CSV table of C-alpha atoms in Angstrom, one decimal:
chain,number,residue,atom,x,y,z
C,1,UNK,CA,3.8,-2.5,-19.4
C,2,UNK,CA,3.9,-4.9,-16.6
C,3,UNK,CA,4.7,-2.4,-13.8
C,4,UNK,CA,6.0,-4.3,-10.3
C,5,UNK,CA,6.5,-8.0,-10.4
C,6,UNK,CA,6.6,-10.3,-7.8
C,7,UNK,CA,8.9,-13.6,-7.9
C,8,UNK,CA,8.0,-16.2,-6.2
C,9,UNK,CA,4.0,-16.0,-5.7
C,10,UNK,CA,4.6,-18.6,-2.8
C,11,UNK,CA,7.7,-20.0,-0.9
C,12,UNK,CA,8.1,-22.1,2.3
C,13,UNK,CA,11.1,-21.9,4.0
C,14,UNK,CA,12.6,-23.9,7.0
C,15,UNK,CA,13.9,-21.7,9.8
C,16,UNK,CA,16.9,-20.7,9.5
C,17,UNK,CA,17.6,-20.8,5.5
C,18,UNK,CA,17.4,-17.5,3.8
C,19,UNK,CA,15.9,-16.7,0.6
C,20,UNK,CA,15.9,-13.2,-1.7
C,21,UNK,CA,12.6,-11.8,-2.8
C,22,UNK,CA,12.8,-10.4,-6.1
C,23,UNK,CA,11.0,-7.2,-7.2
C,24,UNK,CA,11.4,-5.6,-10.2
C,25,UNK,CA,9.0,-2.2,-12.3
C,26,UNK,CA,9.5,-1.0,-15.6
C,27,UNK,CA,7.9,2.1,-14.8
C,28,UNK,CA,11.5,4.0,-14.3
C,29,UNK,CA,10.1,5.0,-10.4
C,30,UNK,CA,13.0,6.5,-8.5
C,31,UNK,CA,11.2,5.1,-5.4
C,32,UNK,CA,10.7,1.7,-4.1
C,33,UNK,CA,9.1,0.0,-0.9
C,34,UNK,CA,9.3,-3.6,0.7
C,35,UNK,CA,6.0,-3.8,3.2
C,36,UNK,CA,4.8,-7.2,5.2
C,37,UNK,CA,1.3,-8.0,5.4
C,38,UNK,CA,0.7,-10.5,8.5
C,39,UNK,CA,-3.3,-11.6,8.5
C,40,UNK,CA,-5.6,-9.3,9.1
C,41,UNK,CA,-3.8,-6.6,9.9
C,42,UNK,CA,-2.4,-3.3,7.6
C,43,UNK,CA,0.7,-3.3,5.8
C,44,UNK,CA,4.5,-2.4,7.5
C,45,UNK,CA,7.2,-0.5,6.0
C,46,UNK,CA,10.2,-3.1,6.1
C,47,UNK,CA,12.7,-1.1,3.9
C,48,UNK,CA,12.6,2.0,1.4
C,49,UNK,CA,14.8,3.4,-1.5
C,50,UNK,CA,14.9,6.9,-3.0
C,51,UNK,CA,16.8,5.8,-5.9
C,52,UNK,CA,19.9,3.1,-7.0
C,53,UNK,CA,22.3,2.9,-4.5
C,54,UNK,CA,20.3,4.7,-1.6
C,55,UNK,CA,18.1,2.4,1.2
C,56,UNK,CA,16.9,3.2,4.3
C,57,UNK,CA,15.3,1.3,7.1
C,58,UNK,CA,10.6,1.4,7.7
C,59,UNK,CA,9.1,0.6,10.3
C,60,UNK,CA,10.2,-3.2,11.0
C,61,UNK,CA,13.6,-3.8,9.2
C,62,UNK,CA,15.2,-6.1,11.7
C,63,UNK,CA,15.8,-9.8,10.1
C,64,UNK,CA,15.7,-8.4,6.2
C,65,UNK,CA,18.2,-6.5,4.4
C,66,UNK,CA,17.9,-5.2,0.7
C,67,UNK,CA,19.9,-3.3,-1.8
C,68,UNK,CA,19.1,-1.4,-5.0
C,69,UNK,CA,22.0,-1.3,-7.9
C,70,UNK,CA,19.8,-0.6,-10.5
C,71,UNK,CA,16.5,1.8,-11.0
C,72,UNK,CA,14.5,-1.4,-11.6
C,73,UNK,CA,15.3,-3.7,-9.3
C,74,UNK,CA,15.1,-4.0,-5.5
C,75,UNK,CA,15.3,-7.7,-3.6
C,76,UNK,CA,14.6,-8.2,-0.3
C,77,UNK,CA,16.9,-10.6,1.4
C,78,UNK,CA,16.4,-12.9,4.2
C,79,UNK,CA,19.1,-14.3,5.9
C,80,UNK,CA,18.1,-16.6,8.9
C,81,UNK,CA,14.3,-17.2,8.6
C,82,UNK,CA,12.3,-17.0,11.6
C,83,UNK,CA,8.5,-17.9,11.9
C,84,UNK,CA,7.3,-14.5,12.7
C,85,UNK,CA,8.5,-14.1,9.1
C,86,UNK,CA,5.7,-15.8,7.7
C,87,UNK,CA,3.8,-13.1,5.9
C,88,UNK,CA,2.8,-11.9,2.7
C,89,UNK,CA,5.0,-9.6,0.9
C,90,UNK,CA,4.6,-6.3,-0.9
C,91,UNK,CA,6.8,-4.9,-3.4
C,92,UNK,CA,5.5,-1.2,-4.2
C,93,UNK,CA,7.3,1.6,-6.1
C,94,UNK,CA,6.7,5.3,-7.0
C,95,UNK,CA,7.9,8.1,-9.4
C,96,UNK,CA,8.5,10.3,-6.2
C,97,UNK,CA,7.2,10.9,-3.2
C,98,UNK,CA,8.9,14.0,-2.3
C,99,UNK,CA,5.7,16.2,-2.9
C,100,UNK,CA,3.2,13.3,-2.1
C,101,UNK,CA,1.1,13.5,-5.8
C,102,UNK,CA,2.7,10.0,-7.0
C,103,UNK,CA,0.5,7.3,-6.5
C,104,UNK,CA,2.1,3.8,-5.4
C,105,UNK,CA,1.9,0.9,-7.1
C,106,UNK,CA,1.8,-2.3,-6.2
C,107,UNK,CA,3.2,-6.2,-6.9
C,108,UNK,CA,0.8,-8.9,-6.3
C,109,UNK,CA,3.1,-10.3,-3.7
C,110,UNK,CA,4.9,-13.3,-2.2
C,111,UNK,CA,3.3,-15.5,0.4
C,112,UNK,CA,6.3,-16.6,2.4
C,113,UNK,CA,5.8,-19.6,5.1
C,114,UNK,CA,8.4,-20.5,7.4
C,115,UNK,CA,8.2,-23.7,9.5
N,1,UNK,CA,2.9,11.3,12.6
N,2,UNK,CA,0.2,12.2,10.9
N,3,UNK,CA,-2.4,9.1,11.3
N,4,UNK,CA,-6.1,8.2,9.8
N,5,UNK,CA,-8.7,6.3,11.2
N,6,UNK,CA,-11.5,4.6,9.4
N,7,UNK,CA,-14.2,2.3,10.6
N,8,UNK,CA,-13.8,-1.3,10.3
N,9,UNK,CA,-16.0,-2.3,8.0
N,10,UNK,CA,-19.2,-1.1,6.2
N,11,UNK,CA,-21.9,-2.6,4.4
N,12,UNK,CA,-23.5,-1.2,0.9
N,13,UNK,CA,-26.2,-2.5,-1.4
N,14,UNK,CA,-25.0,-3.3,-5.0
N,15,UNK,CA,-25.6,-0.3,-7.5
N,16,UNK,CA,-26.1,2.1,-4.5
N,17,UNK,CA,-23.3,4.8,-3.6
N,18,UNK,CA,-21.0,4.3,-0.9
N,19,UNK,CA,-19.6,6.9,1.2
N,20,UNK,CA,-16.2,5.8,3.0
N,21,UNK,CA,-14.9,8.0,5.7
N,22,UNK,CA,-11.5,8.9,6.6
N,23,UNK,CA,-10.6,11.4,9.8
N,24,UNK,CA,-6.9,12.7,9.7
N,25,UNK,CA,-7.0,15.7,12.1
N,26,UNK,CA,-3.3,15.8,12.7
N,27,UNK,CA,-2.8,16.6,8.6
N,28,UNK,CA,-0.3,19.1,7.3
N,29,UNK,CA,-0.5,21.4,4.9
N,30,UNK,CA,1.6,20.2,2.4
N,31,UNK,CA,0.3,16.0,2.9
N,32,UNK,CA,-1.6,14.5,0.3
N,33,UNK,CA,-4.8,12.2,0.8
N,34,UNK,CA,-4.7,9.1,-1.1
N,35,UNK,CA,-7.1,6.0,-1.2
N,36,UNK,CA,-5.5,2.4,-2.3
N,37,UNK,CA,-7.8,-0.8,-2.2
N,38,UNK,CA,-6.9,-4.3,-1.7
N,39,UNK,CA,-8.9,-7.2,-3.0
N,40,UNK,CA,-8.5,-10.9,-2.0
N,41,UNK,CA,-5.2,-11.9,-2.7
N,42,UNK,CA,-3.9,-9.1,-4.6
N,43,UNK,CA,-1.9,-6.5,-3.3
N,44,UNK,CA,-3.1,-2.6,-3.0
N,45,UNK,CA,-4.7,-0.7,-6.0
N,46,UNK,CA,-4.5,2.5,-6.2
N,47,UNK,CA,-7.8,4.5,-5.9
N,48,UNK,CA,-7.4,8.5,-6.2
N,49,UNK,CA,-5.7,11.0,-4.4
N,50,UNK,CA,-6.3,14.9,-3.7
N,51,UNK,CA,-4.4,17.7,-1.7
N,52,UNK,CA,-7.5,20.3,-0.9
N,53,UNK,CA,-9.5,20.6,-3.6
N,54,UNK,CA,-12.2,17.1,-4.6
N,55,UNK,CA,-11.1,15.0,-7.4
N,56,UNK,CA,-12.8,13.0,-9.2
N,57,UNK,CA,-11.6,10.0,-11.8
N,58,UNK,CA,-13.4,6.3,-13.7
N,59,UNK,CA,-12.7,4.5,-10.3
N,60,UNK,CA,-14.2,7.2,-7.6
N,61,UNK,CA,-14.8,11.2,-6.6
N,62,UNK,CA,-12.5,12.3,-3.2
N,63,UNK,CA,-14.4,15.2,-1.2
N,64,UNK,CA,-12.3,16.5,1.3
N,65,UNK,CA,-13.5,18.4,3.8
N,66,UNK,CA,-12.4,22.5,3.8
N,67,UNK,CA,-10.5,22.1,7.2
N,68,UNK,CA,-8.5,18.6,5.5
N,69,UNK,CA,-9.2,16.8,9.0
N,70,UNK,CA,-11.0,14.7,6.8
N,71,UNK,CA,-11.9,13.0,3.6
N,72,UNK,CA,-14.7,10.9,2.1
N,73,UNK,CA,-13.9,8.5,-0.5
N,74,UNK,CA,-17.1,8.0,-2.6
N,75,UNK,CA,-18.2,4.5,-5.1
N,76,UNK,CA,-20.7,5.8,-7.3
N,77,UNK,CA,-22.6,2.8,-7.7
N,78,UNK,CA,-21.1,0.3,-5.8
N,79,UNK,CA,-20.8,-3.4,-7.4
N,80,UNK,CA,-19.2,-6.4,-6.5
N,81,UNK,CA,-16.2,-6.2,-7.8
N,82,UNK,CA,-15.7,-3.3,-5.2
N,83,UNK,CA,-15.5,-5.7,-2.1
N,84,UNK,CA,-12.4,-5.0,-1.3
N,85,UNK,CA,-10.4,-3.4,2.0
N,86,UNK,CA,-10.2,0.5,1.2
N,87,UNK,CA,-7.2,2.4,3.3
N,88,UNK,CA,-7.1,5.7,3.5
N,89,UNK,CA,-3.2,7.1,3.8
N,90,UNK,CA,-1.3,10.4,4.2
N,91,UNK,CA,1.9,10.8,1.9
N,92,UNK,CA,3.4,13.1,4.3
N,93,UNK,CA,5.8,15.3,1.9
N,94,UNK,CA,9.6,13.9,1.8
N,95,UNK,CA,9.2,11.7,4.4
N,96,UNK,CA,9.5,7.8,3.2
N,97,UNK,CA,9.7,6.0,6.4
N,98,UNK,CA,6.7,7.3,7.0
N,99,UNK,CA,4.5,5.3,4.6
N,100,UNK,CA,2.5,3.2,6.6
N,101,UNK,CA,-0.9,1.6,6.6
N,102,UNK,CA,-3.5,0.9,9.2
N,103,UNK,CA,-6.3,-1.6,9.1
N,104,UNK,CA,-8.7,0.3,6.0
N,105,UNK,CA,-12.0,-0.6,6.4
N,106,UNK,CA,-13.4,-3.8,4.8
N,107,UNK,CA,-16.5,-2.8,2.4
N,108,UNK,CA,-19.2,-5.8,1.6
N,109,UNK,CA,-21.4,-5.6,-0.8
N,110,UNK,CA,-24.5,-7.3,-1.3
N,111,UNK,CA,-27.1,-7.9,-4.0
């Protein structure tokens, strides 16, 4: 059971290219969240889904955009790369949260540079 | 929104207990209490979780207080392996957006 994975670990990107972060749990979680982690700080909501076909914006969507057309997988895309990108990224996912007695769990991230 | 505040950081000697406050006085009634922690370079671990009653499991015990305006999230016998960033968060019921996390507070610990 490998639960969420991550891929990349690490990516630098130039500014303006765009890239996909791939996320993907075998855990059949109906629920699935994108947060950013900038240093030293907590973790933002960047996008959510309750289930395939369904997303909905967190906290700090603007310059990311996702989709989810399966249970198990839900990419984050980033289309014109900006250096207040540069972050680490979380891919989480949960069976529900609905009644708030699912625990979340986590990837182990991708550490994205842009320059 | 329902928000928590923790101290910054705390200190603990290794094989002693820690005691790891949360405050949340703006809970509702129907918003569960879970701890996550976050070592180097890793991203969050779940901890343990509890609506009203305390909970215990292998990793920790969750006491939350009778009123819910706040929780202590308790290490038994505290090691090294525990360093870590410990966030204390609300899962407000049905409400996804609202899954945020604030700054946790950093625990050392020392031999």
């Amino acid at each position: 059971n490998a639960g969420v994975t991550q891929t990349p670990k690490f990516r630098i990107l130039k500014i303006g290219q765009s890239m996909t972060l791939q996320c993907t749990q075998d855990m059949n979680h109906n629920y699935m969240y994108w947060y950013r982690q900038d240093p030293g700080m907590g973790l933002k909501l960047i996008y959510y889904s309750v289930g395939a076909g369904i997303t909905d914006k967190g906290e700090v969507p603007n310059g990311y955009n996702v989709s989810r057309s399966t249970t198990e997988d839900f990419p984050l895309r980033l289309e014109l790369a900006a250096p207040s990108q540069t972050s680490v990224y979380f891919c989480a996912s949960s069976y529900s949260t609905t009644g708030g007695n699912s625990p979340l769990h986590f990837g182990n991230g991708t550490r994205l540079t842009v320059t | 929104d329902a928000k928590t505040t923790q101290p910054n950081s705390m200190e603990s000697n290794e094989e002693e207990p820690v005691h790891l406050p949360c405050n949340h006085s703006t809970i509702s009634g129907t918003d569960y209490i879970h701890w996550y922690r976050q070592l180097p370079s890793q991203g969050p671990e779940y901890v343990i979780h509890g609506l009203t009653s305390n909970v215990n499991n292998r990793m920790a015990s969750l006491a939350i207080a009778e009123d819910r305006k706040s929780s202590t999230l308790i290490l038994h016998r505290a090691t090294l392996r525990d360093a870590a960033v410990y966030y204390c968060i609300l899962i407000l019921t049905g409400t996804a957006s609202k899954l945020t996390f604030g700054t946790g507070t950093r625990l050392q610990v020392t031999l």
